[in-house]
């Protein structure tokens, strides 16, 4: 008989894990404490971002699970081939992500989640909503899951499984149950930042330049970098954009004390948005919408020995959203776990142990890269030196091909290069770029000194 598995959490990663295991013949039950999001749209309001960016790692993982499903699921995504930087005068500047037109893709989060659920319905997997995992009893044989009682029944639900996959997000209950069983190193860190979701509506008349009702170019990720804070926007397929403000906590609490403050702040710092956003609506959202926090989670190991349980997705590695990799990384978790299960002929015990041992350095690398990228998005993109270094970076990659690959390319477009390898190679490349940059500055200053002396001599 096939092994039984509980996947806890029907978010993006849990759905993909359930789909992958089900396709491999496991007897899967997927649990979530929410109601079926396909039936109930109200509960999803203000749940993280409305859209997100999917890139090579996420897409390749989807394909590895089910090629046909991947095509169906990713139908409506919008490619973004670069960043569009909006300066304080409202001028825009495009910075392409790749040298060969590579793009990341904007996709509606609930469409992605719902379509994954639809694909799951075609398998033998069972979906159980309204089930909140409360406790796990670890035994030598089966793992016993206790679900909190539904409001209308007094008896808690108890079910037994061969193993458990914890995909229940940053505040994972599976993880805290595992921590009672294994010595798990664990860290949780909050950024001094909050985010507020704003909205850019579709234009009433179609704009020819963008081929639709988009107020700004849909094929770019828009950034208004203002150093300590920033605004970003990603296109939706209906012509609107989801826009997110990120800023320090105290700045936000200062601002939202009055409507006029928020209004002045928006107009002063993002002058061009008055043309594309409904300013009063933006002010209202800024004040009344939830100010969400950003948490980073790392842990080790990810499994309970004996192949009893394993953590995937945000439950194992919540990260800040600045590299657009949280879900992509979670999808990659699924691909790698499935490969290991195959390699060990279905022996969970060995597969989970190897996963914990080999995956850790990659997960630590991407959580770190994500943190660093806030500075790049909110500040560096406006710096002359950064742009100079980026040009050199691109030049070297053209000249040296596989021997020199820009970091963004390795992370977002190359699922064959692990996160840790990408970080390691990028650190070497950055050292060389910084050296050349200081050399160039040195040569420039020496030659300008000589020129100055020469001119001084000529004059006299
Ligand atoms: C503002 C923002 C923007 C982002 N942008 C991007 C992006 O562009 N690209 C990208 O790749 N990533 C992005 N991310 C990250 C991405 O959203 C997450 O990495 C991804 O959603 C993680 O999926 P998950 O399934 O692991 O967890 P979650 O999406 O958190 O899902 C967890 C599920 O578990 C359920 N659950 C929780 N506890 C229990 C319990 N006790 N019992 C039963 N069920 C439970 C929850 O209801 C939920 O459905 C962004 C995140 C944020 C906050
Ligand atoms: C995203 O998809 C959901 C569910 O289909 C839909 O209700 C919502 O309007 C979509 N959002 C955008 C901005 O396209």
PDB file of N, CA and C in Angstrom, residues 269-301:
ATOM      1  N   UNK A 269       7.280  63.018  -2.874  1.00  0.00           N
ATOM      2  CA  UNK A 269       8.266  61.965  -3.137  1.00  0.00           C
ATOM      3  C   UNK A 269       7.992  61.141  -4.389  1.00  0.00           C
ATOM      4  N   UNK A 270       6.732  61.116  -4.790  1.00  0.00           N
ATOM      5  CA  UNK A 270       6.382  60.323  -5.970  1.00  0.00           C
ATOM      6  C   UNK A 270       5.540  61.191  -6.892  1.00  0.00           C
ATOM      7  N   UNK A 271       6.132  62.309  -7.398  1.00  0.00           N
ATOM      8  CA  UNK A 271       5.301  63.306  -8.091  1.00  0.00           C
ATOM      9  C   UNK A 271       4.512  62.726  -9.259  1.00  0.00           C
ATOM     10  N   UNK A 272       5.077  61.732  -9.949  1.00  0.00           N
ATOM     11  CA  UNK A 272       4.368  61.229 -11.132  1.00  0.00           C
ATOM     12  C   UNK A 272       3.196  60.309 -10.814  1.00  0.00           C
ATOM     13  N   UNK A 273       3.073  59.850  -9.556  1.00  0.00           N
ATOM     14  CA  UNK A 273       1.954  58.936  -9.295  1.00  0.00           C
ATOM     15  C   UNK A 273       0.613  59.653  -9.280  1.00  0.00           C
ATOM     16  N   UNK A 274       0.647  61.000  -9.109  1.00  0.00           N
ATOM     17  CA  UNK A 274      -0.641  61.700  -9.096  1.00  0.00           C
ATOM     18  C   UNK A 274      -1.342  61.557 -10.442  1.00  0.00           C
ATOM     19  N   UNK A 275      -0.554  61.293 -11.484  1.00  0.00           N
ATOM     20  CA  UNK A 275      -1.161  61.119 -12.809  1.00  0.00           C
ATOM     21  C   UNK A 275      -1.774  59.726 -12.998  1.00  0.00           C
ATOM     22  N   UNK A 276      -1.335  58.767 -12.203  1.00  0.00           N
ATOM     23  CA  UNK A 276      -1.770  57.395 -12.454  1.00  0.00           C
ATOM     24  C   UNK A 276      -2.553  56.774 -11.301  1.00  0.00           C
ATOM     25  N   UNK A 277      -2.434  57.359 -10.090  1.00  0.00           N
ATOM     26  CA  UNK A 277      -3.178  56.829  -8.947  1.00  0.00           C
ATOM     27  C   UNK A 277      -4.278  57.815  -8.605  1.00  0.00           C
ATOM     28  N   UNK A 278      -5.328  57.311  -7.985  1.00  0.00           N
ATOM     29  CA  UNK A 278      -6.323  58.196  -7.410  1.00  0.00           C
ATOM     30  C   UNK A 278      -5.757  58.612  -6.056  1.00  0.00           C
ATOM     31  N   UNK A 279      -5.324  59.867  -5.965  1.00  0.00           N
ATOM     32  CA  UNK A 279      -4.566  60.297  -4.796  1.00  0.00           C
ATOM     33  C   UNK A 279      -5.356  60.152  -3.489  1.00  0.00           C
ATOM     34  N   UNK A 280      -6.632  60.513  -3.532  1.00  0.00           N
ATOM     35  CA  UNK A 280      -7.439  60.408  -2.309  1.00  0.00           C
ATOM     36  C   UNK A 280      -7.568  58.955  -1.863  1.00  0.00           C
ATOM     37  N   UNK A 281      -7.733  58.091  -2.847  1.00  0.00           N
ATOM     38  CA  UNK A 281      -7.825  56.660  -2.547  1.00  0.00           C
ATOM     39  C   UNK A 281      -6.500  56.171  -1.961  1.00  0.00           C
ATOM     40  N   UNK A 282      -5.384  56.636  -2.532  1.00  0.00           N
ATOM     41  CA  UNK A 282      -4.065  56.230  -2.034  1.00  0.00           C
ATOM     42  C   UNK A 282      -3.886  56.669  -0.583  1.00  0.00           C
ATOM     43  N   UNK A 283      -4.303  57.897  -0.295  1.00  0.00           N
ATOM     44  CA  UNK A 283      -4.183  58.417   1.072  1.00  0.00           C
ATOM     45  C   UNK A 283      -5.020  57.567   2.026  1.00  0.00           C
ATOM     46  N   UNK A 284      -6.230  57.235   1.579  1.00  0.00           N
ATOM     47  CA  UNK A 284      -7.121  56.423   2.415  1.00  0.00           C
ATOM     48  C   UNK A 284      -6.505  55.049   2.698  1.00  0.00           C
ATOM     49  N   UNK A 285      -5.996  54.426   1.635  1.00  0.00           N
ATOM     50  CA  UNK A 285      -5.361  53.118   1.823  1.00  0.00           C
ATOM     51  C   UNK A 285      -4.161  53.219   2.757  1.00  0.00           C
ATOM     52  N   UNK A 286      -3.354  54.249   2.531  1.00  0.00           N
ATOM     53  CA  UNK A 286      -2.145  54.438   3.334  1.00  0.00           C
ATOM     54  C   UNK A 286      -2.490  54.478   4.824  1.00  0.00           C
ATOM     55  N   UNK A 287      -3.580  55.166   5.139  1.00  0.00           N
ATOM     56  CA  UNK A 287      -3.942  55.324   6.543  1.00  0.00           C
ATOM     57  C   UNK A 287      -4.674  54.109   7.093  1.00  0.00           C
ATOM     58  N   UNK A 288      -5.605  53.555   6.298  1.00  0.00           N
ATOM     59  CA  UNK A 288      -6.472  52.521   6.881  1.00  0.00           C
ATOM     60  C   UNK A 288      -5.999  51.087   6.632  1.00  0.00           C
ATOM     61  N   UNK A 289      -5.225  50.866   5.589  1.00  0.00           N
ATOM     62  CA  UNK A 289      -4.823  49.482   5.306  1.00  0.00           C
ATOM     63  C   UNK A 289      -3.825  48.983   6.339  1.00  0.00           C
ATOM     64  N   UNK A 290      -3.764  47.660   6.526  1.00  0.00           N
ATOM     65  CA  UNK A 290      -2.830  47.121   7.518  1.00  0.00           C
ATOM     66  C   UNK A 290      -1.386  47.445   7.136  1.00  0.00           C
ATOM     67  N   UNK A 291      -0.582  47.717   8.152  1.00  0.00           N
ATOM     68  CA  UNK A 291       0.850  47.951   7.934  1.00  0.00           C
ATOM     69  C   UNK A 291       1.534  46.635   8.283  1.00  0.00           C
ATOM     70  N   UNK A 292       1.883  45.873   7.255  1.00  0.00           N
ATOM     71  CA  UNK A 292       2.369  44.518   7.496  1.00  0.00           C
ATOM     72  C   UNK A 292       3.855  44.515   7.847  1.00  0.00           C
ATOM     73  N   UNK A 293       4.238  43.584   8.713  1.00  0.00           N
ATOM     74  CA  UNK A 293       5.646  43.490   9.094  1.00  0.00           C
ATOM     75  C   UNK A 293       6.356  42.493   8.182  1.00  0.00           C
ATOM     76  N   UNK A 294       7.683  42.515   8.238  1.00  0.00           N
ATOM     77  CA  UNK A 294       8.483  41.608   7.420  1.00  0.00           C
ATOM     78  C   UNK A 294       9.372  40.780   8.324  1.00  0.00           C
ATOM     79  N   UNK A 295       9.219  39.473   8.223  1.00  0.00           N
ATOM     80  CA  UNK A 295       9.946  38.582   9.130  1.00  0.00           C
ATOM     81  C   UNK A 295      10.882  37.672   8.331  1.00  0.00           C
ATOM     82  N   UNK A 296      12.056  37.380   8.934  1.00  0.00           N
ATOM     83  CA  UNK A 296      12.981  36.405   8.353  1.00  0.00           C
ATOM     84  C   UNK A 296      13.069  35.230   9.306  1.00  0.00           C
ATOM     85  N   UNK A 297      12.962  34.029   8.777  1.00  0.00           N
ATOM     86  CA  UNK A 297      13.066  32.821   9.594  1.00  0.00           C
ATOM     87  C   UNK A 297      14.134  31.914   8.996  1.00  0.00           C
ATOM     88  N   UNK A 298      14.984  31.370   9.861  1.00  0.00           N
ATOM     89  CA  UNK A 298      15.921  30.326   9.433  1.00  0.00           C
ATOM     90  C   UNK A 298      15.886  29.213  10.454  1.00  0.00           C
ATOM     91  N   UNK A 299      16.046  27.969  10.024  1.00  0.00           N
ATOM     92  CA  UNK A 299      16.156  26.894  11.001  1.00  0.00           C
ATOM     93  C   UNK A 299      17.000  25.759  10.442  1.00  0.00           C
ATOM     94  N   UNK A 300      17.335  24.816  11.303  1.00  0.00           N
ATOM     95  CA  UNK A 300      18.145  23.674  10.907  1.00  0.00           C
ATOM     96  C   UNK A 300      18.122  22.630  12.015  1.00  0.00           C
ATOM     97  N   UNK A 301      17.887  21.373  11.763  1.00  0.00           N
ATOM     98  CA  UNK A 301      17.558  20.770  10.479  1.00  0.00           C
ATOM     99  C   UNK A 301      16.096  21.043  10.108  1.00  0.00           C
TER     100      UNK A 301
END
